[in-house]
Tab-separated table of C-alpha atoms in Angstrom:
chain	number	residue	atom	x	y	z
A	9	MET	CA	-18.279	-1.802	-17.865
A	10	THR	CA	-21.394	0.194	-18.582
A	11	ASP	CA	-22.603	2.518	-15.851
A	12	ASP	CA	-25.833	0.582	-15.419
A	13	ARG	CA	-24.270	-2.861	-15.025
A	14	LEU	CA	-23.758	-2.692	-11.241
A	15	VAL	CA	-25.944	-1.186	-8.529
A	16	ILE	CA	-24.867	0.065	-5.090
A	17	GLN	CA	-27.251	-0.391	-2.159
A	18	TYR	CA	-26.497	1.317	1.185
A	19	GLU	CA	-27.190	0.205	4.736
A	20	SER	CA	-26.438	2.040	7.954
A	21	ARG	CA	-27.200	1.703	11.624
A	22	HIS	CA	-27.391	4.648	13.978
A	23	PHE	CA	-27.211	4.384	17.725
A	24	ALA	CA	-29.718	6.383	19.741
A	25	ASP	CA	-28.682	5.355	23.251
A	26	VAL	CA	-26.528	7.318	25.679
A	27	GLY	CA	-23.337	5.608	24.468
A	28	TRP	CA	-23.804	6.630	20.811
A	29	SER	CA	-20.537	8.542	20.803
A	30	LEU	CA	-18.636	5.314	21.474
A	31	LYS	CA	-19.928	3.678	18.288
A	32	ALA	CA	-18.633	4.209	14.787
A	33	ASP	CA	-21.064	5.629	12.219
A	34	ARG	CA	-20.526	2.739	9.834
A	35	TRP	CA	-22.180	2.447	6.415
A	36	GLN	CA	-22.181	-0.651	4.243
A	37	ALA	CA	-22.339	-0.396	0.487
A	38	HIS	CA	-23.463	-3.607	-1.224
A	39	PHE	CA	-22.590	-4.069	-4.909
A	40	TYR	CA	-25.089	-6.065	-7.017
A	41	GLU	CA	-25.348	-6.912	-10.674
A	42	ASN	CA	-28.225	-4.869	-12.103
A	43	GLY	CA	-31.319	-6.988	-12.686
A	44	ALA	CA	-29.891	-9.985	-10.824
A	45	ASP	CA	-29.743	-10.989	-7.200
A	46	ARG	CA	-26.059	-11.845	-7.497
A	47	LYS	CA	-23.880	-9.877	-5.149
A	48	ALA	CA	-20.694	-8.515	-6.725
A	49	GLY	CA	-19.079	-7.302	-3.481
A	50	GLY	CA	-19.275	-4.526	-0.951
A	51	ALA	CA	-17.536	-1.816	1.035
A	52	VAL	CA	-17.624	-0.582	4.612
A	53	ILE	CA	-17.309	3.173	5.109
A	54	THR	CA	-17.093	4.955	8.459
A	55	ARG	CA	-18.328	8.557	8.648
A	56	VAL	CA	-16.802	11.142	10.977
A	57	ILE	CA	-17.994	14.739	11.292
A	58	PRO	CA	-15.032	16.814	12.563
A	59	GLY	CA	-15.963	18.956	15.524
A	60	VAL	CA	-19.266	17.114	16.016
A	61	THR	CA	-18.243	13.494	16.515
A	62	PRO	CA	-16.872	13.437	20.093
A	63	ASN	CA	-13.219	12.261	19.991
A	64	PRO	CA	-13.399	9.973	16.950
A	65	ARG	CA	-10.018	8.431	17.761
A	66	ALA	CA	-11.297	7.194	21.139
A	67	ALA	CA	-14.577	5.981	19.607
A	68	LEU	CA	-12.704	4.060	16.895
A	69	GLU	CA	-10.454	2.456	19.503
A	70	VAL	CA	-13.573	1.096	21.235
A	71	ASP	CA	-15.344	0.147	17.973
A	72	PRO	CA	-12.538	-0.212	15.381
A	73	GLY	CA	-14.072	-2.638	12.897
A	74	LEU	CA	-11.234	-3.149	10.398
A	75	LEU	CA	-9.882	0.361	10.971
A	76	ASP	CA	-6.544	-0.069	12.653
A	77	ARG	CA	-3.992	2.326	11.227
A	78	ILE	CA	-6.225	5.123	9.852
A	79	PRO	CA	-7.480	6.609	13.172
A	80	ARG	CA	-3.935	6.704	14.609
A	81	VAL	CA	-2.670	8.533	11.520
A	82	ILE	CA	-5.433	11.117	10.982
A	83	PHE	CA	-6.546	11.981	14.531
A	84	THR	CA	-4.563	13.467	17.393
A	85	GLU	CA	-4.785	11.909	20.872
A	86	ASP	CA	-7.613	14.292	21.808
A	87	GLY	CA	-9.551	13.520	18.603
A	88	GLY	CA	-8.579	16.566	16.553
A	89	LEU	CA	-7.355	16.322	12.977
A	90	VAL	CA	-3.652	16.083	12.245
A	91	PRO	CA	-2.286	19.159	10.400
A	92	ALA	CA	-2.282	17.459	6.961
A	93	LEU	CA	-6.056	16.994	7.204
A	94	ALA	CA	-6.889	20.066	9.291
A	95	GLU	CA	-5.617	22.347	6.524
A	96	MET	CA	-8.152	20.719	4.155
A	97	ARG	CA	-10.993	21.791	6.526
A	98	PRO	CA	-13.258	18.842	5.722
A	99	PRO	CA	-16.892	19.079	6.857
A	100	LEU	CA	-17.027	15.265	6.656
A	101	LEU	CA	-14.503	12.427	6.663
A	102	LEU	CA	-15.276	9.115	4.985
A	103	LEU	CA	-12.923	6.366	6.132
A	104	LEU	CA	-12.877	3.438	3.719
A	105	GLU	CA	-12.688	0.509	6.081
A	106	SER	CA	-12.774	-2.283	3.519
A	107	VAL	CA	-13.790	-3.097	-0.024
A	108	HIS	CA	-14.151	-6.486	-1.635
A	109	VAL	CA	-15.536	-7.987	-4.803
A	110	THR	CA	-16.406	-11.554	-5.714
A	111	ASP	CA	-13.904	-13.648	-7.652
A	112	GLU	CA	-15.740	-12.887	-10.894
A	113	TRP	CA	-14.959	-9.169	-10.509
A	114	ARG	CA	-11.584	-9.515	-8.782
A	115	GLY	CA	-8.457	-8.103	-10.438
A	116	LYS	CA	-10.355	-5.798	-12.814
A	117	GLY	CA	-10.280	-2.614	-10.736
A	118	MET	CA	-13.998	-2.882	-10.076
A	119	GLY	CA	-13.726	-2.840	-6.280
A	120	MET	CA	-11.872	0.439	-6.353
A	121	ARG	CA	-14.197	2.024	-8.926
A	122	LEU	CA	-17.258	0.945	-6.938
A	123	ALA	CA	-15.729	2.142	-3.653
A	124	VAL	CA	-15.006	5.584	-5.156
A	125	ALA	CA	-18.590	5.723	-6.492
A	126	ALA	CA	-19.930	4.758	-3.050
A	127	LEU	CA	-17.775	7.430	-1.377
A	128	ARG	CA	-19.050	10.076	-3.824
A	129	ARG	CA	-22.689	9.270	-3.004
A	130	LEU	CA	-22.076	9.657	0.734
A	131	ALA	CA	-20.017	12.843	0.329
A	132	VAL	CA	-21.022	16.447	0.822
A	133	PRO	CA	-19.002	19.278	-0.779
A	134	GLY	CA	-15.504	19.342	0.715
A	135	THR	CA	-15.575	15.770	2.056
A	136	VAL	CA	-12.220	14.041	2.472
A	137	ALA	CA	-12.053	10.296	1.879
A	138	VAL	CA	-9.310	8.331	3.616
A	139	CYS	CA	-8.055	4.808	2.912
A	140	TYR	CA	-5.210	2.454	3.720
A	141	PRO	CA	-4.478	0.598	0.461
A	142	ALA	CA	-3.621	-2.948	1.499
A	143	PRO	CA	-5.156	-6.373	1.012
A	144	ILE	CA	-7.424	-7.571	3.816
A	145	HIS	CA	-6.814	-11.114	4.975
A	146	ASP	CA	-8.194	-13.437	7.617
A	147	HIS	CA	-4.639	-14.241	8.753
A	148	GLY	CA	-2.194	-12.414	10.970
A	149	PRO	CA	0.590	-10.185	9.629
A	150	ASP	CA	3.293	-12.850	10.067
A	151	GLU	CA	1.309	-15.673	8.463
A	152	PRO	CA	1.450	-16.459	4.731
A	153	CYS	CA	-1.406	-15.381	2.502
A	154	SER	CA	-3.894	-18.222	2.114
A	155	TYR	CA	-5.903	-16.745	-0.761
A	156	THR	CA	-5.443	-18.812	-3.889
A	157	SER	CA	-6.585	-18.127	-7.394
A	158	ASP	CA	-6.091	-19.666	-10.815
A	159	ASP	CA	-4.991	-16.239	-12.008
A	160	PRO	CA	-1.258	-15.699	-11.288
A	161	GLU	CA	-1.828	-11.914	-11.272
A	162	VAL	CA	-4.131	-12.249	-8.257
A	163	ARG	CA	-1.783	-14.563	-6.356
A	164	ARG	CA	1.187	-12.363	-5.391
A	165	PRO	CA	3.010	-11.412	-2.189
A	166	ASP	CA	1.403	-8.808	0.047
A	167	GLU	CA	4.209	-6.281	-0.495
A	168	GLU	CA	3.688	-6.302	-4.241
A	169	ALA	CA	-0.076	-6.122	-3.757
A	170	VAL	CA	0.273	-3.119	-1.433
A	171	ALA	CA	2.485	-1.266	-3.938
A	172	LYS	CA	0.046	-1.932	-6.784
A	173	LEU	CA	-2.944	-0.888	-4.664
A	174	GLN	CA	-1.209	2.331	-3.644
A	175	GLN	CA	-0.476	3.147	-7.288
A	176	ALA	CA	-4.072	2.383	-8.253
A	177	TRP	CA	-5.488	4.651	-5.518
A	178	GLU	CA	-3.068	7.381	-6.636
A	179	ARG	CA	-4.546	7.107	-10.146
A	180	HIS	CA	-7.908	7.906	-8.505
A	181	GLY	CA	-6.478	11.102	-6.966
A	182	PHE	CA	-5.593	9.800	-3.492
A	183	ARG	CA	-2.312	11.047	-2.019
A	184	PRO	CA	-0.276	9.741	0.944
A	185	ILE	CA	-0.717	11.711	4.163
A	186	GLY	CA	1.410	9.516	6.429
A	187	ASP	CA	2.209	5.906	7.361
A	188	HIS	CA	0.811	4.569	4.057
A	189	VAL	CA	-2.614	6.180	4.666
A	190	TYR	CA	-4.048	8.031	1.651
A	191	ALA	CA	-6.612	10.830	1.371
A	192	ARG	CA	-8.476	12.730	-1.309
A	193	ARG	CA	-11.083	15.475	-1.405
A	194	ILE	CA	-14.271	13.926	-2.813
A	195	GLU	CA	-16.938	16.068	-4.416
A	196	PRO	CA	-20.396	14.535	-4.937
């Protein structure tokens, strides 16, 4: 892939009303093929500013999006950072909520590469990015995976997919911090 083949476009919504602290600061990164209107995928990234965002754990319980496990692992009950993150002293946390690519780009590592690029562009020096490497499905945890593909490498059990995703994120410098949640310091 050449660096100019895909383009990332960002979108965010900020709440100005009294209840702003109960809403997640969610950014969407849209991946497009350069020079074409064809969408290649996207990512959802939630920003948290430690010490400024009032109790991010409570806010993400009210407005969780696809973030389920991450807030419970990285924030204390009162919204502080758990020791593993507090010692990193991040001025900004970027929580990777989801990343997806179209079938054309699936299975080539593009979603992860684009997500890391999107995280870098939103980062300030010292930012910590957090993710939970697992496939996202429209089904419940006890239901079988309904995604089908002609490629046998794409069609595999969730457990195998999780292990491969964790290894791939580790190759990008992410390390486990607890309960299968991974983090990495991101420099712009």
